[in-house]
CSV table of C-alpha atoms and ligand atoms in Angstrom, one decimal:
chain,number,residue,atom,x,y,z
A,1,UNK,CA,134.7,-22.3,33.5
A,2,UNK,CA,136.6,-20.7,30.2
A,3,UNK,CA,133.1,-20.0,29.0
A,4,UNK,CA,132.4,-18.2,32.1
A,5,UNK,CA,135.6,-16.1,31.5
A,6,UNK,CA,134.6,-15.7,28.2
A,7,UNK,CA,131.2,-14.1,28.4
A,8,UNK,CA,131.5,-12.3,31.9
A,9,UNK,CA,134.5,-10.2,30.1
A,10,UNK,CA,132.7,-10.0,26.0
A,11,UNK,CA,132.0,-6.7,25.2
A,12,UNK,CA,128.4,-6.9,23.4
A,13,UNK,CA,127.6,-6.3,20.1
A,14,UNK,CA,124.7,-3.7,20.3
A,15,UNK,CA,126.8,-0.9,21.6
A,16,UNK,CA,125.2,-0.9,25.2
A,17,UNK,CA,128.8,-1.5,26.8
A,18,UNK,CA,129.4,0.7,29.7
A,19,UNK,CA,133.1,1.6,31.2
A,20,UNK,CA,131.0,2.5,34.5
A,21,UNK,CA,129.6,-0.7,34.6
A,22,UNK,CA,132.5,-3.2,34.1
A,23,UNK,CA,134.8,-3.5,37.3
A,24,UNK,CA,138.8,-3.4,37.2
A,25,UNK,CA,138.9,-5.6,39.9
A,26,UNK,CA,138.8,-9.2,39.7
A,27,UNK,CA,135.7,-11.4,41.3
A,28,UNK,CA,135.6,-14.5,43.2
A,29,UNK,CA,139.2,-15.6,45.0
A,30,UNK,CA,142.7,-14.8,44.1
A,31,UNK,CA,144.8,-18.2,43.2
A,32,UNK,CA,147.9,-18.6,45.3
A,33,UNK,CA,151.0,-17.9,43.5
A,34,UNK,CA,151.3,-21.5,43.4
A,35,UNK,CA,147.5,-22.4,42.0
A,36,UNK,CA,148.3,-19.4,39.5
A,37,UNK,CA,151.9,-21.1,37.9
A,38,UNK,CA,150.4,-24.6,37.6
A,39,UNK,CA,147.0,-22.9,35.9
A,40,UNK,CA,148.9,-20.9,33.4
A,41,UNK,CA,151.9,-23.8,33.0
A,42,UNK,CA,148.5,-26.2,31.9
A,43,UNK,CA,147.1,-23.1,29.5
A,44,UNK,CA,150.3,-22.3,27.7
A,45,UNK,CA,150.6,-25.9,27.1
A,46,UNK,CA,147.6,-26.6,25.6
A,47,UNK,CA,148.0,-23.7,23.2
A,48,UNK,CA,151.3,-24.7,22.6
A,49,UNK,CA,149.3,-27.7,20.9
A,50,UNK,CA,147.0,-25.5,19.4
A,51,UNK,CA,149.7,-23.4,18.3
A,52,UNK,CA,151.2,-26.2,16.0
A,53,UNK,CA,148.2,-27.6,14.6
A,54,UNK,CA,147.4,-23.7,13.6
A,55,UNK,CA,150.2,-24.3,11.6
A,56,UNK,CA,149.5,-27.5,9.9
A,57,UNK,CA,146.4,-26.9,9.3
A,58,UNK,CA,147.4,-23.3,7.6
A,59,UNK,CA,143.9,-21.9,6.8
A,60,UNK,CA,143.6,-19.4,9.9
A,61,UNK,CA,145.9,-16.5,11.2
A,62,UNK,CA,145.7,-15.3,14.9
A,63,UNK,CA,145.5,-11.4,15.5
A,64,UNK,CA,145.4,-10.4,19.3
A,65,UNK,CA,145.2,-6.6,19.3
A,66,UNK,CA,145.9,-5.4,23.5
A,67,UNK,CA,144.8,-1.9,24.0
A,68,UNK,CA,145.5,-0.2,27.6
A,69,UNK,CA,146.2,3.0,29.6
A,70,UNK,CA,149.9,2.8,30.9
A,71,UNK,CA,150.9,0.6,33.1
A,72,UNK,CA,148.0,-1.9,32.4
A,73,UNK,CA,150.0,-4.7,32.3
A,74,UNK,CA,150.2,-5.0,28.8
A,75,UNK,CA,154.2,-6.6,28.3
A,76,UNK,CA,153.8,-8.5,30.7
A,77,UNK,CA,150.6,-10.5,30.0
A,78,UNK,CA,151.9,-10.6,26.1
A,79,UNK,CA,155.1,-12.0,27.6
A,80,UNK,CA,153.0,-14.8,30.0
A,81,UNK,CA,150.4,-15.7,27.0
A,82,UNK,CA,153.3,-16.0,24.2
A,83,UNK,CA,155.9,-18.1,27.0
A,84,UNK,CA,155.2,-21.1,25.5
A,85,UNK,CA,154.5,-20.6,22.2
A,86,UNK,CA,157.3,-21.4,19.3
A,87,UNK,CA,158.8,-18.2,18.7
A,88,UNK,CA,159.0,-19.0,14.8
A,89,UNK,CA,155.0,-19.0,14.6
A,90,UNK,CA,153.9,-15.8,16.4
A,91,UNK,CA,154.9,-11.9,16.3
A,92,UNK,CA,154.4,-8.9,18.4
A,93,UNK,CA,154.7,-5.5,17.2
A,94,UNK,CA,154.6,-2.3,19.1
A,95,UNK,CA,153.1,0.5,17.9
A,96,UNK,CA,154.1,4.1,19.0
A,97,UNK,CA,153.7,8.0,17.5
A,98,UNK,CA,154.0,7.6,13.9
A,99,UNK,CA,157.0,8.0,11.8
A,100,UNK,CA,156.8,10.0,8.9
A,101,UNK,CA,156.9,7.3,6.2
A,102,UNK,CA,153.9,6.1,7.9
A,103,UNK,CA,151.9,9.4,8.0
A,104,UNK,CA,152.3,9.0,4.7
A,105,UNK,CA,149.9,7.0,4.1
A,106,UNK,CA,146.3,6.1,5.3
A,107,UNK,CA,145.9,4.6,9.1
A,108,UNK,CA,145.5,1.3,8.5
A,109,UNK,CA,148.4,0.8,6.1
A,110,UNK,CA,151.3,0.6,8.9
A,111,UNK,CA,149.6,-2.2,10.5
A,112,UNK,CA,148.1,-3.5,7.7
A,113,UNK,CA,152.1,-4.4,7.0
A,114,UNK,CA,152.4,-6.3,10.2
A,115,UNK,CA,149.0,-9.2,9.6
A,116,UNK,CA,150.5,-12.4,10.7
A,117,UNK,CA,149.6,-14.8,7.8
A,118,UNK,CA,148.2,-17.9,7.8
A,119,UNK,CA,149.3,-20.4,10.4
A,120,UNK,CA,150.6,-17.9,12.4
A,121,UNK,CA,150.1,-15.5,15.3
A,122,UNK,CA,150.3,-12.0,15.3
A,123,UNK,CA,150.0,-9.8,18.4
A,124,UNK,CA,149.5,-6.0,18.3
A,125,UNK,CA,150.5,-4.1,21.2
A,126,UNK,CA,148.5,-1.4,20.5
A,127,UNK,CA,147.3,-0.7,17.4
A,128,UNK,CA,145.0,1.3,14.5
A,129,UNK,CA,142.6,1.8,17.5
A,130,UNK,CA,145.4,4.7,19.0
A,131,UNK,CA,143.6,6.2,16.0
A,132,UNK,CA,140.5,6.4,17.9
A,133,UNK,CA,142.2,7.2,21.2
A,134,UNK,CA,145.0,9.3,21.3
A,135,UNK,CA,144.3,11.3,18.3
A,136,UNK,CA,141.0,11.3,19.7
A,137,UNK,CA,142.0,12.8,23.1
A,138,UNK,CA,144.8,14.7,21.2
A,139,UNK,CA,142.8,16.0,18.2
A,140,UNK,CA,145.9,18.1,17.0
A,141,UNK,CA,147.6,15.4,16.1
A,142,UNK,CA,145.3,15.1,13.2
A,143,UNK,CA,147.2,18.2,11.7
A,144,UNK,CA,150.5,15.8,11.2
A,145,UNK,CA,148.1,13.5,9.1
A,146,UNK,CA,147.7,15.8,6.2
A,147,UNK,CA,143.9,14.5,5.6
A,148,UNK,CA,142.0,15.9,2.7
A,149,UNK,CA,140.5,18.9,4.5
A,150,UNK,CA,138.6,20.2,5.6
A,151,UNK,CA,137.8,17.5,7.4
A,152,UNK,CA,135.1,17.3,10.3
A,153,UNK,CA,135.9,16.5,13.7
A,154,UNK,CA,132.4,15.8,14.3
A,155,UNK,CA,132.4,12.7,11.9
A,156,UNK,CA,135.8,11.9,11.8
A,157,UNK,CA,135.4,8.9,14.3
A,158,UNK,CA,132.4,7.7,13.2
A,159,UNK,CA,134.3,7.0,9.4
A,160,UNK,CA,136.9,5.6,11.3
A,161,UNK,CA,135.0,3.2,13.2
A,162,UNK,CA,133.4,2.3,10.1
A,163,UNK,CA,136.9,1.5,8.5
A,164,UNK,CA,137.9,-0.4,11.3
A,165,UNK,CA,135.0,-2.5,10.9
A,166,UNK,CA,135.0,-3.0,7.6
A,167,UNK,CA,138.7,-4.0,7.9
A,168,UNK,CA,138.4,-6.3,10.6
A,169,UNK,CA,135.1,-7.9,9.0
A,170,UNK,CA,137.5,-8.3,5.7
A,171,UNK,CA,139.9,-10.1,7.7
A,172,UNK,CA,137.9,-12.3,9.4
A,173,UNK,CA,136.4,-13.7,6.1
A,174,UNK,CA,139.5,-14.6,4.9
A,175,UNK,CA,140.7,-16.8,7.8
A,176,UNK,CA,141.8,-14.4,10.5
A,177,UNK,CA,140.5,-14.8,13.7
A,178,UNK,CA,140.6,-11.8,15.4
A,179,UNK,CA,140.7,-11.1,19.6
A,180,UNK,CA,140.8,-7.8,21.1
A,181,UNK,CA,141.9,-7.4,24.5
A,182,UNK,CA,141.4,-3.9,26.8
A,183,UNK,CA,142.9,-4.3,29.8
A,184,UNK,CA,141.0,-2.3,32.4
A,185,UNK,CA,142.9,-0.7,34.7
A,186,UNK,CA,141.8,1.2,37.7
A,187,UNK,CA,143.0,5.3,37.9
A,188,UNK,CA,143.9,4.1,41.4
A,189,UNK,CA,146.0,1.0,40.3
A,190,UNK,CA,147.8,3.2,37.9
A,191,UNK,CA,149.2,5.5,40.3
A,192,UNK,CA,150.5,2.9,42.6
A,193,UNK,CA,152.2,1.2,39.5
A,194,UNK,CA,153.7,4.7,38.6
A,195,UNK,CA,154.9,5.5,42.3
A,196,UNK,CA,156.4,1.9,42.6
A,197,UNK,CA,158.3,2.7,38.9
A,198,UNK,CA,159.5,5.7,40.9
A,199,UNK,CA,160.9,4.2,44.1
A,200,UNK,CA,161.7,0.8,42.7
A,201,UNK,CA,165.4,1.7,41.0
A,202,UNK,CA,165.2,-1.4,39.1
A,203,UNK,CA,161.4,-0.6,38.0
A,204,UNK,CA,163.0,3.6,37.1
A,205,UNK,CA,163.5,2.8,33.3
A,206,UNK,CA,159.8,2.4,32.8
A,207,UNK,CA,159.0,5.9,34.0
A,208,UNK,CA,157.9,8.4,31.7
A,209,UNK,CA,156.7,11.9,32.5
A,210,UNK,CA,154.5,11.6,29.5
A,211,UNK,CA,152.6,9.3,31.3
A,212,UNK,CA,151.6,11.4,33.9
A,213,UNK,CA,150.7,14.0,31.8
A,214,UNK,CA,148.6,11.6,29.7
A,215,UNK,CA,146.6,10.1,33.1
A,216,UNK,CA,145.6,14.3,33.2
A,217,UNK,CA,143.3,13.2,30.4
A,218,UNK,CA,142.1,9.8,32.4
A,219,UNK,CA,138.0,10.6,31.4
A,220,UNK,CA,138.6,11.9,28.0
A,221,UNK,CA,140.5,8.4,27.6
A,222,UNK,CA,137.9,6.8,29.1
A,223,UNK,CA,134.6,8.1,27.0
A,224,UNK,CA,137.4,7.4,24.2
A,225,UNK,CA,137.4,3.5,24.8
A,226,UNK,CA,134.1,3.2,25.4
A,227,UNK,CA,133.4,4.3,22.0
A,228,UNK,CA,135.7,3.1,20.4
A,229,UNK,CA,134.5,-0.4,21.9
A,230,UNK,CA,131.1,-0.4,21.6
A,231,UNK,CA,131.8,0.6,17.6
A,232,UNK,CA,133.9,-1.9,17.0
A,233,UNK,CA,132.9,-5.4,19.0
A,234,UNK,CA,131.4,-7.4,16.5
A,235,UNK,CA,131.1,-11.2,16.7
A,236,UNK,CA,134.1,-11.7,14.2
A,237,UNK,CA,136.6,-9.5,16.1
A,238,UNK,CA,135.1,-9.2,19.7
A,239,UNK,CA,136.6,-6.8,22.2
A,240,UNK,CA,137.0,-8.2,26.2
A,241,UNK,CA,137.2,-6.0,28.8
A,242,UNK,CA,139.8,-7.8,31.1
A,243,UNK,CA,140.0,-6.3,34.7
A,244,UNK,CA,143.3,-5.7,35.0
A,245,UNK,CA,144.3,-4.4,38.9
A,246,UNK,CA,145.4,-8.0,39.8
A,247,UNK,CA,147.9,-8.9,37.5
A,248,UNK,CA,147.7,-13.0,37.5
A,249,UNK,CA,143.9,-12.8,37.3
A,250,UNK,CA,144.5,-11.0,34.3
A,251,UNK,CA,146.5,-13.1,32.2
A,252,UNK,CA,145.2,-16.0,33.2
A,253,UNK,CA,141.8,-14.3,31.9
A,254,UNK,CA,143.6,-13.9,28.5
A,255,UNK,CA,145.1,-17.2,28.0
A,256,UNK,CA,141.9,-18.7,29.0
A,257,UNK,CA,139.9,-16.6,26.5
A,258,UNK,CA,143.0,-17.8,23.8
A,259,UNK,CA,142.4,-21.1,24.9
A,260,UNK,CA,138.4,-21.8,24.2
A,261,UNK,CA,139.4,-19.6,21.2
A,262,UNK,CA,141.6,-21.9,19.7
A,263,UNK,CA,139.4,-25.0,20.3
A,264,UNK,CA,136.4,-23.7,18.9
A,265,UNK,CA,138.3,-23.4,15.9
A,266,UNK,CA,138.2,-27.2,14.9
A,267,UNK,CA,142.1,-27.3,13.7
A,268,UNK,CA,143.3,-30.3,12.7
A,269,UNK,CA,146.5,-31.9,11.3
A,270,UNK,CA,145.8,-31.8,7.5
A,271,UNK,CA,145.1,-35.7,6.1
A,272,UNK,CA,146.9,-37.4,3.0
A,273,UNK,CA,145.2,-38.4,0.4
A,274,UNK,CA,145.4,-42.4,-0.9
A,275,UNK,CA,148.6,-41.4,-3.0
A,276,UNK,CA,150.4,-39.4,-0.5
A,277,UNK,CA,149.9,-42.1,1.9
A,278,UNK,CA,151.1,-44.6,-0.9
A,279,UNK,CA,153.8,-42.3,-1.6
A,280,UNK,CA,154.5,-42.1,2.3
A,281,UNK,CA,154.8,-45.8,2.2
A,282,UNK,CA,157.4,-46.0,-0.7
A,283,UNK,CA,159.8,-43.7,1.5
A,284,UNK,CA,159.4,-45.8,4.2
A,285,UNK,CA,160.6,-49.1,2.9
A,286,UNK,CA,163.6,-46.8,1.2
A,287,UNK,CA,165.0,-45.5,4.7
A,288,UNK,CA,164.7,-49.7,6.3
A,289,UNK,CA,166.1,-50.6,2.8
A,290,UNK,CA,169.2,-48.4,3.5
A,291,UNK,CA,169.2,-49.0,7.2
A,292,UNK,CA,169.8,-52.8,6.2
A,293,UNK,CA,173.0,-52.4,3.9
A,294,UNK,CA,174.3,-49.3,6.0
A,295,UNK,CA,177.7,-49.6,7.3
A,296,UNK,CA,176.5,-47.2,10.4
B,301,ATP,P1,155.6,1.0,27.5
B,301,ATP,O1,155.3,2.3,28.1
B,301,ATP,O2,155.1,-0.2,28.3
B,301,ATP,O3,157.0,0.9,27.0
B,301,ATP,P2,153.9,2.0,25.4
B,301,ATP,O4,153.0,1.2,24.4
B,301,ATP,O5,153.1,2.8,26.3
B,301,ATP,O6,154.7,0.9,26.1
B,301,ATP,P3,155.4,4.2,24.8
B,301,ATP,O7,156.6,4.5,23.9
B,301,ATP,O8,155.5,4.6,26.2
B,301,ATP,O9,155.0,2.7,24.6
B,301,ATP,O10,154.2,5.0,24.2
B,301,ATP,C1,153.8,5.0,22.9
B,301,ATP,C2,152.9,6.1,22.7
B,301,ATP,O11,152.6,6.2,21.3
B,301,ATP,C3,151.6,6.0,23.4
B,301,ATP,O12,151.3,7.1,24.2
B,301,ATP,C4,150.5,5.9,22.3
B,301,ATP,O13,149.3,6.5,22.7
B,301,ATP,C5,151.3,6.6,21.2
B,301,ATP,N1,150.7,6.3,19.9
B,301,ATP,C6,150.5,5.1,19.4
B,301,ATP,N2,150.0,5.2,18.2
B,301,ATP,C7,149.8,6.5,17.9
B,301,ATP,C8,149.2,7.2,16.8
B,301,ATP,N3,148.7,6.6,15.8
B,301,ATP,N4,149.2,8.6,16.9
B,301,ATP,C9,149.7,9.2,18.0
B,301,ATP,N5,150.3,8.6,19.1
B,301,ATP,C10,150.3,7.2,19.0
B,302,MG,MG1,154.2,4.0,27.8
């Protein structure tokens, strides 16, 4: 079944992924609210598992990059993938407009900061991609970026693209396994979500105008993904293109994708060698030595 998941939402590596193609809606039957709990209780547990072997094993880092329009659903399936996971093994970072520190320097080098290291987990929410995206959508925001100029919209992209590959690829082939997420949210989804942040009081703090205006540029966003996708799925940092206008179908989508991840990976609690084990021993007989003469 996870391999179903896995290959129905993979975005292929020859650049023939199309947005118009791939569906924001779910297939097959919605789990009850009930069927949904007791699937994603079992998930998170078992990479809970995972999760501390990871960090045992210490020779791989987890990156999960999530890339969305607004209102995709993002927090909240980073909140129901990460609820079981030890807090002290695994990150998120947000990443918004630059500040000015970081426009200092190249667009990789902000993130670049934030790489969970070995044994751990690092989630992105967002990422370098906005690179590709908004400043794609937005080329004026290249001004603040004080590039070597001229420099040529035309190609501009493309070299990023390239970076972004060539970073990734570097990544990978020192240990970090790398999972890209866009969560695929329907124009028409959007909206409702937007309306309800307006007439829900409790949902009112996640309004922003900004996001309407930003839906204005829905297709622009749109040929931007697909793009930026097809340049950048590669079989050591894949893209999946989750639907995303069912919530629970979602994030069970993710964790399962986490899941089959995680056990392809072969981790395993490291092994002693012959004097460690002897060692092991020796510290053993100590602590039932002492537990014999202790007063306690
Ligand atoms: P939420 O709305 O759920 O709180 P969010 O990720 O949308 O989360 P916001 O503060 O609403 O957070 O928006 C962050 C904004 O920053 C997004 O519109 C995003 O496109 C923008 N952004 C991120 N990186 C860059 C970048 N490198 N250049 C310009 N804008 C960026
Ligand atoms: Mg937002």
């Amino acid at each position: 079944m996870f391999e179903a998941v896995e290959s129905s939402f993979l975005v292929p590596f020859d650049g023939t992924f199309s947005i118009k193609k791939v569906s924001t809606k779910h297939k097959g039957k919605v789990p009850s609210k009930k069927q949904y709990h007791k699937n994603l209780t079992k998930l998170i547990e078992k990479m809970s598992d995972y999760q501390r072997t990871l960090y045992a094993h210490d020779h791989h880092a987890i990156l999960l990059i999530f890339q969305a329009m607004d209102a995709a659903g993002k927090d909240s399936t980073i909140r129901a993938v990460t609820s079981g996971i030890n807090p002290a093994g695994c990150q998120v970072f947000s990443f918004k407009q630059p500040s000015s520190r970081e426009l200092e320097h190249d667009f990789l080098w902000r993130t670049t900061r934030c790489l969970p290291e070995r044994g751990r987990i690092g989630i992105f929410n967002r990422s370098y991609y906005e690179e590709v995206l908004v400043v794609r959508v937005h080329p004026e925001y290249l001004q603040s970026q004080r590039l070597s100029e001229p420099y040529n919209l035309k190609s501009i992209w493309k070299e990023r693209f390239e970076s972004i590959r060539e970073h990734e690829q570097h990544l990978a082939r020192n240990g970090t396994v790398i999972l890209k997420f866009w969560l695929n949210v329907s124009k028409k989804e959007q909206k409702r979500r937007f309306l309800s942040r307006i007439e829900v009081p409790e949902k009112n703090w996640k309004f922003s105008s900004g996001d309407i205006k930003e839906r204005g540029y829905w297709n622009e966003y749109m040929g931007a993904y697909e793009q930026a996708v097809n340049a950048t799925s590669r079989p050591w940092a894949p893209w999946y293109a989750i639907p995303a206008d069912h919530k629970p179908f979602m994030r069970l989508a993710v964790a399962e994708i986490l899941v089959k991840t995680f056990e392809r990976l072969g981790l395993r609690y490291p092994k002693l060698n012959k004097s460690e084990q002897a060692e092991l021993e020796q510290m053993r007989l100590l602590l039932e030595q002492e537990s014999a003469y202790s007063r306690f």
